[in-house]
């Protein structure tokens, strides 16, 4: 088994110093990604398993791309088509993967805490790619990096006003991105109907998007996470979109130098009726691009040894 025992499971667990190290490392990875051949052998011989037991496009593909750009081998594991569908337990599955001497397991799971549980069953480094409503630390890192790059602030987000809008209570992105933004000095406000806000989180709350939209530096729209709704928490009949959706009219009230962000996938017509690609404020494509560099940084931080070399 691999001896790697460091993990990336939540922003709060890794703390500010390592967040700063990862953001700095991301800049190096971004530089590699700009090269004609964006590949280095830094993780040659390492094996990264993408264990995705919940759907994903961006996170799964960017981890796969990140591992390959660093020269690692990748193994893809999804629930359908595996022996999980024959009733094999998650523990037996993880112990089976561990027996194949994988160095890292990137895990997405609908249950809160799955990455911590899995870490007790194997010696691989565990990276949380989203556990239920709880945490999505690499999304938070790519959000912080995107804000830093687009505003020219780097890792110092002090004083920036960030509004996170929508389905906060069901959102691991809201939790993790709030943690990292606050850690880096930003002022975060959660905006939405009271049924979708989380009173346990230590942030400002607001139920009137129009009141603040012209003031914020970053407008971060969230997806309505219908798969995690236990009850009818949302006003019906387009009322949610009327009050909290980014309509063309509302978008015209954003500052010209503000940023529009969304973790994806977007529910067009619900949280957004404007086409974000028509807005110069949109940083949504940057979020996806920087996501690869962030995940390269995370993998290198956990599995790399020494300096990176050129591909030979
Ligand atoms: N932002 C995000 O986690 O997207 P995916 O579900 O497509 O990975």
Tab-separated table of C-alpha atoms and ligand atoms in Angstrom:
chain	number	residue	atom	x	y	z
A	1	UNK	CA	0.000	0.000	0.000
A	2	UNK	CA	0.975	3.604	-0.533
A	3	UNK	CA	2.273	5.381	2.542
A	4	UNK	CA	0.586	8.673	1.625
A	5	UNK	CA	-1.568	9.690	4.558
A	6	UNK	CA	-2.335	13.297	3.866
A	7	UNK	CA	-5.745	14.177	2.553
A	8	UNK	CA	-7.813	17.068	1.198
A	9	UNK	CA	-11.265	16.613	2.670
A	10	UNK	CA	-12.399	20.087	3.701
A	11	UNK	CA	-11.107	23.660	3.687
A	12	UNK	CA	-11.436	23.934	7.451
A	13	UNK	CA	-9.415	20.766	7.978
A	14	UNK	CA	-6.449	21.946	5.878
A	15	UNK	CA	-6.412	25.532	7.177
A	16	UNK	CA	-5.157	28.836	5.802
A	17	UNK	CA	-1.445	28.038	5.425
A	18	UNK	CA	-2.073	25.037	3.203
A	19	UNK	CA	-4.764	26.888	1.262
A	20	UNK	CA	-2.184	29.600	0.475
A	21	UNK	CA	0.352	26.952	-0.524
A	22	UNK	CA	-2.198	25.296	-2.840
A	23	UNK	CA	-3.155	28.611	-4.470
A	24	UNK	CA	0.522	29.382	-5.057
A	25	UNK	CA	1.062	25.920	-6.515
A	26	UNK	CA	-1.976	26.459	-8.745
A	27	UNK	CA	-0.180	29.371	-10.434
A	28	UNK	CA	2.664	27.022	-11.393
A	29	UNK	CA	0.182	24.480	-12.693
A	30	UNK	CA	-1.624	27.171	-14.674
A	31	UNK	CA	1.691	28.059	-16.308
A	32	UNK	CA	2.162	24.396	-17.295
A	33	UNK	CA	-1.346	24.399	-18.753
A	34	UNK	CA	-0.416	27.311	-21.050
A	35	UNK	CA	2.477	25.384	-22.648
A	36	UNK	CA	2.115	23.863	-26.146
A	37	UNK	CA	2.478	20.448	-24.510
A	38	UNK	CA	0.876	20.845	-21.073
A	39	UNK	CA	2.389	17.807	-19.467
A	40	UNK	CA	5.116	17.082	-16.894
A	41	UNK	CA	6.231	13.773	-15.380
A	42	UNK	CA	5.884	14.907	-11.760
A	43	UNK	CA	3.561	12.060	-10.756
A	44	UNK	CA	4.849	9.349	-13.090
A	45	UNK	CA	4.237	5.948	-11.537
A	46	UNK	CA	1.433	7.219	-9.289
A	47	UNK	CA	-2.106	5.904	-9.650
A	48	UNK	CA	-5.157	8.092	-9.006
A	49	UNK	CA	-8.600	6.505	-8.713
A	50	UNK	CA	-11.660	8.640	-9.448
A	51	UNK	CA	-14.351	7.026	-7.275
A	52	UNK	CA	-17.483	8.915	-8.323
A	53	UNK	CA	-20.657	7.521	-6.805
A	54	UNK	CA	-22.655	10.655	-7.650
A	55	UNK	CA	-22.904	12.319	-11.056
A	56	UNK	CA	-20.288	14.835	-12.152
A	57	UNK	CA	-18.919	16.394	-15.319
A	58	UNK	CA	-16.496	19.161	-14.309
A	59	UNK	CA	-14.917	17.682	-11.204
A	60	UNK	CA	-14.512	14.156	-12.561
A	61	UNK	CA	-13.080	15.211	-15.926
A	62	UNK	CA	-10.802	17.872	-14.467
A	63	UNK	CA	-9.321	15.475	-11.905
A	64	UNK	CA	-8.736	12.978	-14.716
A	65	UNK	CA	-7.119	15.662	-16.886
A	66	UNK	CA	-5.075	16.980	-13.952
A	67	UNK	CA	-3.680	13.560	-13.080
A	68	UNK	CA	-2.747	12.851	-16.704
A	69	UNK	CA	-1.050	16.235	-17.139
A	70	UNK	CA	1.160	15.343	-14.192
A	71	UNK	CA	1.981	11.953	-15.692
A	72	UNK	CA	-0.076	9.828	-13.266
A	73	UNK	CA	-2.137	6.846	-14.319
A	74	UNK	CA	-5.856	7.069	-13.658
A	75	UNK	CA	-8.526	4.533	-12.818
A	76	UNK	CA	-12.199	5.478	-13.201
A	77	UNK	CA	-14.792	3.931	-10.908
A	78	UNK	CA	-18.513	4.672	-11.031
A	79	UNK	CA	-21.383	2.936	-9.269
A	80	UNK	CA	-23.103	1.582	-12.357
A	81	UNK	CA	-21.225	-1.252	-13.991
A	82	UNK	CA	-19.348	-2.079	-10.775
A	83	UNK	CA	-19.970	-4.764	-8.169
A	84	UNK	CA	-21.661	-2.138	-5.978
A	85	UNK	CA	-24.720	-2.823	-8.134
A	86	UNK	CA	-24.472	-6.490	-7.049
A	87	UNK	CA	-24.604	-5.456	-3.408
A	88	UNK	CA	-20.900	-5.154	-2.604
A	89	UNK	CA	-20.378	-2.765	0.308
A	90	UNK	CA	-18.461	0.506	0.026
A	91	UNK	CA	-15.920	-0.820	2.526
A	92	UNK	CA	-15.248	-3.973	0.480
A	93	UNK	CA	-15.026	-1.811	-2.628
A	94	UNK	CA	-12.468	0.524	-1.044
A	95	UNK	CA	-10.422	-2.382	0.361
A	96	UNK	CA	-10.419	-3.922	-3.115
A	97	UNK	CA	-9.126	-0.671	-4.593
A	98	UNK	CA	-6.519	-0.401	-1.820
A	99	UNK	CA	-5.235	-3.884	-2.638
A	100	UNK	CA	-4.404	-2.549	-6.121
A	101	UNK	CA	-1.957	-0.087	-4.471
A	102	UNK	CA	-3.647	3.135	-5.549
A	103	UNK	CA	-1.955	6.296	-4.326
A	104	UNK	CA	-4.980	8.580	-4.172
A	105	UNK	CA	-8.738	8.179	-4.223
A	106	UNK	CA	-10.813	11.116	-5.396
A	107	UNK	CA	-14.252	10.481	-3.942
A	108	UNK	CA	-17.664	11.940	-4.629
A	109	UNK	CA	-20.454	10.468	-2.520
A	110	UNK	CA	-23.952	11.555	-1.539
A	111	UNK	CA	-23.283	10.847	2.159
A	112	UNK	CA	-21.756	13.516	4.382
A	113	UNK	CA	-18.448	12.276	5.807
A	114	UNK	CA	-17.783	9.546	3.226
A	115	UNK	CA	-14.163	10.740	2.610
A	116	UNK	CA	-13.365	10.469	6.339
A	117	UNK	CA	-14.874	6.998	6.498
A	118	UNK	CA	-12.990	5.840	3.417
A	119	UNK	CA	-9.706	7.137	4.863
A	120	UNK	CA	-10.106	4.637	7.703
A	121	UNK	CA	-10.323	1.735	5.282
A	122	UNK	CA	-7.215	2.334	3.166
A	123	UNK	CA	-3.808	3.995	3.101
A	124	UNK	CA	-4.370	6.117	-0.005
A	125	UNK	CA	-4.572	9.909	0.096
A	126	UNK	CA	-8.251	10.861	0.048
A	127	UNK	CA	-9.523	13.881	-1.872
A	128	UNK	CA	-13.079	15.008	-1.308
A	129	UNK	CA	-14.781	15.754	-4.640
A	130	UNK	CA	-18.091	16.484	-2.873
A	131	UNK	CA	-19.797	14.708	0.039
A	132	UNK	CA	-23.518	15.329	0.223
A	133	UNK	CA	-24.372	18.810	1.467
A	134	UNK	CA	-21.099	19.066	3.377
A	135	UNK	CA	-17.939	20.033	1.495
A	136	UNK	CA	-16.414	20.512	-1.958
A	137	UNK	CA	-12.933	21.859	-1.188
A	138	UNK	CA	-11.461	21.836	-4.702
A	139	UNK	CA	-14.450	23.845	-5.962
A	140	UNK	CA	-13.739	26.350	-3.198
A	141	UNK	CA	-10.058	26.553	-4.148
A	142	UNK	CA	-10.854	27.099	-7.826
A	143	UNK	CA	-13.397	29.754	-6.859
A	144	UNK	CA	-10.835	31.571	-4.713
A	145	UNK	CA	-8.199	31.292	-7.448
A	146	UNK	CA	-10.623	32.608	-10.085
A	147	UNK	CA	-11.584	35.590	-7.937
A	148	UNK	CA	-7.932	36.305	-7.196
A	149	UNK	CA	-6.963	36.184	-10.862
A	150	UNK	CA	-9.913	38.151	-12.225
A	151	UNK	CA	-9.636	40.908	-9.617
A	152	UNK	CA	-5.825	40.993	-9.597
A	153	UNK	CA	-5.898	40.377	-5.848
A	154	UNK	CA	-4.120	37.016	-5.823
A	155	UNK	CA	-4.781	35.264	-2.530
A	156	UNK	CA	-5.697	38.469	-0.690
A	157	UNK	CA	-9.465	38.846	-0.941
A	158	UNK	CA	-9.696	41.250	1.990
A	159	UNK	CA	-12.630	43.609	1.744
A	160	UNK	CA	-14.179	41.983	-1.335
A	161	UNK	CA	-17.952	41.647	-1.016
A	162	UNK	CA	-19.191	38.272	-2.190
A	163	UNK	CA	-22.898	37.427	-2.404
A	164	UNK	CA	-23.715	33.720	-2.658
A	165	UNK	CA	-27.275	33.393	-3.905
A	166	UNK	CA	-29.812	30.591	-3.779
A	167	UNK	CA	-29.957	27.109	-2.362
A	168	UNK	CA	-27.415	27.581	0.429
A	169	UNK	CA	-28.802	24.963	2.795
A	170	UNK	CA	-28.287	22.103	0.330
A	171	UNK	CA	-24.994	23.368	-1.051
A	172	UNK	CA	-21.569	21.953	-0.268
A	173	UNK	CA	-20.185	24.594	-2.634
A	174	UNK	CA	-21.690	27.407	-0.536
A	175	UNK	CA	-20.192	25.949	2.636
A	176	UNK	CA	-16.681	25.404	1.233
A	177	UNK	CA	-16.473	28.580	-0.830
A	178	UNK	CA	-17.698	30.625	2.128
A	179	UNK	CA	-14.963	29.035	4.266
A	180	UNK	CA	-12.146	29.800	1.845
A	181	UNK	CA	-13.376	33.304	0.959
A	182	UNK	CA	-13.722	34.226	4.634
A	183	UNK	CA	-10.301	32.716	5.376
A	184	UNK	CA	-8.802	34.989	2.693
A	185	UNK	CA	-10.525	38.101	4.055
A	186	UNK	CA	-13.677	38.489	1.958
A	187	UNK	CA	-17.042	39.566	3.362
A	188	UNK	CA	-19.586	36.902	2.425
A	189	UNK	CA	-23.364	37.414	2.386
A	190	UNK	CA	-25.803	34.563	1.779
A	191	UNK	CA	-28.866	35.597	-0.204
A	192	UNK	CA	-32.087	33.642	-0.661
A	193	UNK	CA	-35.478	32.811	0.779
A	194	UNK	CA	-35.202	32.055	4.505
A	195	UNK	CA	-36.069	28.390	3.819
A	196	UNK	CA	-32.870	28.015	1.777
A	197	UNK	CA	-30.485	29.870	4.090
A	198	UNK	CA	-28.512	28.104	6.827
A	199	UNK	CA	-28.671	29.911	10.195
A	200	UNK	CA	-25.784	27.791	11.516
A	201	UNK	CA	-23.286	29.530	9.232
A	202	UNK	CA	-21.536	32.608	10.592
A	203	UNK	CA	-22.186	35.033	7.712
A	204	UNK	CA	-24.466	37.936	6.906
A	205	UNK	CA	-27.818	36.922	5.449
A	206	UNK	CA	-30.143	38.828	3.127
A	207	UNK	CA	-33.463	38.020	1.459
A	208	UNK	CA	-33.479	40.866	-1.060
A	209	UNK	CA	-31.106	40.338	-3.959
A	210	UNK	CA	-32.046	43.668	-5.544
A	211	UNK	CA	-30.937	45.490	-2.429
A	212	UNK	CA	-27.318	44.358	-2.760
A	213	UNK	CA	-26.743	43.375	-6.392
A	214	UNK	CA	-25.324	46.768	-7.340
A	215	UNK	CA	-22.794	46.737	-4.507
A	216	UNK	CA	-21.163	43.328	-4.661
A	217	UNK	CA	-17.767	42.494	-6.153
A	218	UNK	CA	-18.759	38.877	-6.800
A	219	UNK	CA	-22.240	37.540	-7.503
A	220	UNK	CA	-22.088	33.787	-7.005
A	221	UNK	CA	-25.270	32.071	-8.212
A	222	UNK	CA	-25.976	28.556	-6.943
A	223	UNK	CA	-27.777	25.697	-8.614
A	224	UNK	CA	-31.154	24.722	-7.203
A	225	UNK	CA	-30.264	21.255	-5.898
A	226	UNK	CA	-33.540	19.476	-6.507
A	227	UNK	CA	-31.944	16.076	-5.795
A	228	UNK	CA	-31.314	17.164	-2.177
A	229	UNK	CA	-34.663	18.832	-1.485
A	230	UNK	CA	-36.498	16.989	1.298
A	231	UNK	CA	-39.581	19.202	1.122
A	232	UNK	CA	-41.078	22.053	-0.861
A	233	UNK	CA	-38.690	24.759	0.349
A	234	UNK	CA	-38.974	27.008	-2.655
A	235	UNK	CA	-41.698	29.426	-3.757
A	236	UNK	CA	-43.619	27.948	-6.709
A	237	UNK	CA	-44.599	29.206	-10.153
A	238	UNK	CA	-41.496	31.133	-11.096
A	239	UNK	CA	-41.597	33.102	-7.845
A	240	UNK	CA	-38.072	31.942	-6.977
A	241	UNK	CA	-36.737	33.142	-10.327
A	242	UNK	CA	-38.636	36.417	-10.012
A	243	UNK	CA	-37.078	37.145	-6.611
A	244	UNK	CA	-33.661	35.452	-6.780
A	245	UNK	CA	-32.939	34.533	-10.399
A	246	UNK	CA	-30.391	36.410	-12.500
A	247	UNK	CA	-32.682	37.926	-15.130
A	248	UNK	CA	-31.320	40.195	-17.888
A	249	UNK	CA	-32.774	43.192	-16.040
A	250	UNK	CA	-31.133	42.217	-12.772
A	251	UNK	CA	-27.817	41.513	-14.537
A	252	UNK	CA	-27.904	45.069	-15.899
A	253	UNK	CA	-27.779	46.278	-12.279
A	254	UNK	CA	-24.458	44.510	-11.607
A	255	UNK	CA	-21.377	46.682	-11.489
A	256	UNK	CA	-19.347	46.590	-14.694
A	257	UNK	CA	-16.294	45.380	-12.760
A	258	UNK	CA	-18.151	42.754	-10.708
A	259	UNK	CA	-17.766	39.028	-11.337
A	260	UNK	CA	-20.533	36.559	-12.071
A	261	UNK	CA	-19.786	33.010	-10.942
A	262	UNK	CA	-21.640	29.684	-10.865
A	263	UNK	CA	-20.226	26.239	-9.989
A	264	UNK	CA	-22.263	24.508	-12.707
A	265	UNK	CA	-24.265	22.794	-13.876
A	266	UNK	CA	-26.668	25.703	-14.445
A	267	UNK	CA	-30.430	25.244	-14.289
A	268	UNK	CA	-31.196	27.692	-17.098
A	269	UNK	CA	-34.563	29.321	-16.502
A	270	UNK	CA	-34.416	28.851	-12.728
A	271	UNK	CA	-31.420	30.538	-11.083
A	272	UNK	CA	-30.450	32.234	-14.342
A	273	UNK	CA	-32.574	33.409	-17.250
A	274	UNK	CA	-29.829	35.588	-18.714
A	275	UNK	CA	-27.254	33.892	-20.982
A	276	UNK	CA	-24.049	34.302	-18.930
A	277	UNK	CA	-21.871	34.078	-22.034
A	278	UNK	CA	-23.276	37.478	-23.066
A	279	UNK	CA	-22.050	39.126	-19.856
A	280	UNK	CA	-18.467	40.465	-19.633
A	281	UNK	CA	-18.667	39.926	-15.867
A	282	UNK	CA	-18.985	36.168	-16.290
A	283	UNK	CA	-16.071	34.159	-14.866
A	284	UNK	CA	-17.815	30.806	-15.280
A	285	UNK	CA	-15.513	29.538	-18.031
A	286	UNK	CA	-12.483	30.653	-16.020
A	287	UNK	CA	-13.761	28.620	-13.071
A	288	UNK	CA	-13.716	25.489	-15.225
A	289	UNK	CA	-10.290	26.245	-16.731
A	290	UNK	CA	-8.656	27.019	-13.395
A	291	UNK	CA	-10.298	23.895	-11.970
A	292	UNK	CA	-7.763	21.754	-13.820
A	293	UNK	CA	-4.812	23.751	-12.438
A	294	UNK	CA	-6.215	23.618	-8.907
A	295	UNK	CA	-6.641	19.855	-9.082
A	296	UNK	CA	-3.110	19.470	-10.450
A	297	UNK	CA	-1.906	21.474	-7.439
A	298	UNK	CA	-3.843	19.289	-5.015
A	299	UNK	CA	-2.570	16.054	-6.554
A	300	UNK	CA	1.022	17.300	-6.624
A	301	UNK	CA	0.797	18.519	-3.044
A	302	UNK	CA	-0.397	15.105	-1.877
A	303	UNK	CA	1.617	12.794	-4.105
A	304	UNK	CA	4.580	14.733	-5.505
A	305	UNK	CA	8.168	14.350	-4.425
A	306	UNK	CA	10.689	17.127	-5.061
A	307	UNK	CA	10.659	19.612	-7.906
A	308	UNK	CA	8.741	19.173	-11.125
A	309	UNK	CA	10.793	18.190	-14.165
A	310	UNK	CA	10.173	18.677	-17.881
A	311	UNK	CA	8.626	15.754	-19.754
A	312	UNK	CA	11.407	13.620	-21.242
B	1	LIG	N1	-19.204	22.151	-9.804
B	1	LIG	C1	-19.296	20.809	-9.852
B	1	LIG	O1	-19.013	20.100	-8.890
B	1	LIG	O2	-19.734	20.335	-11.062
B	1	LIG	P1	-19.888	18.795	-11.424
B	1	LIG	O3	-21.040	18.263	-10.605
B	1	LIG	O4	-20.185	18.779	-12.911
B	1	LIG	O5	-18.611	18.087	-11.078
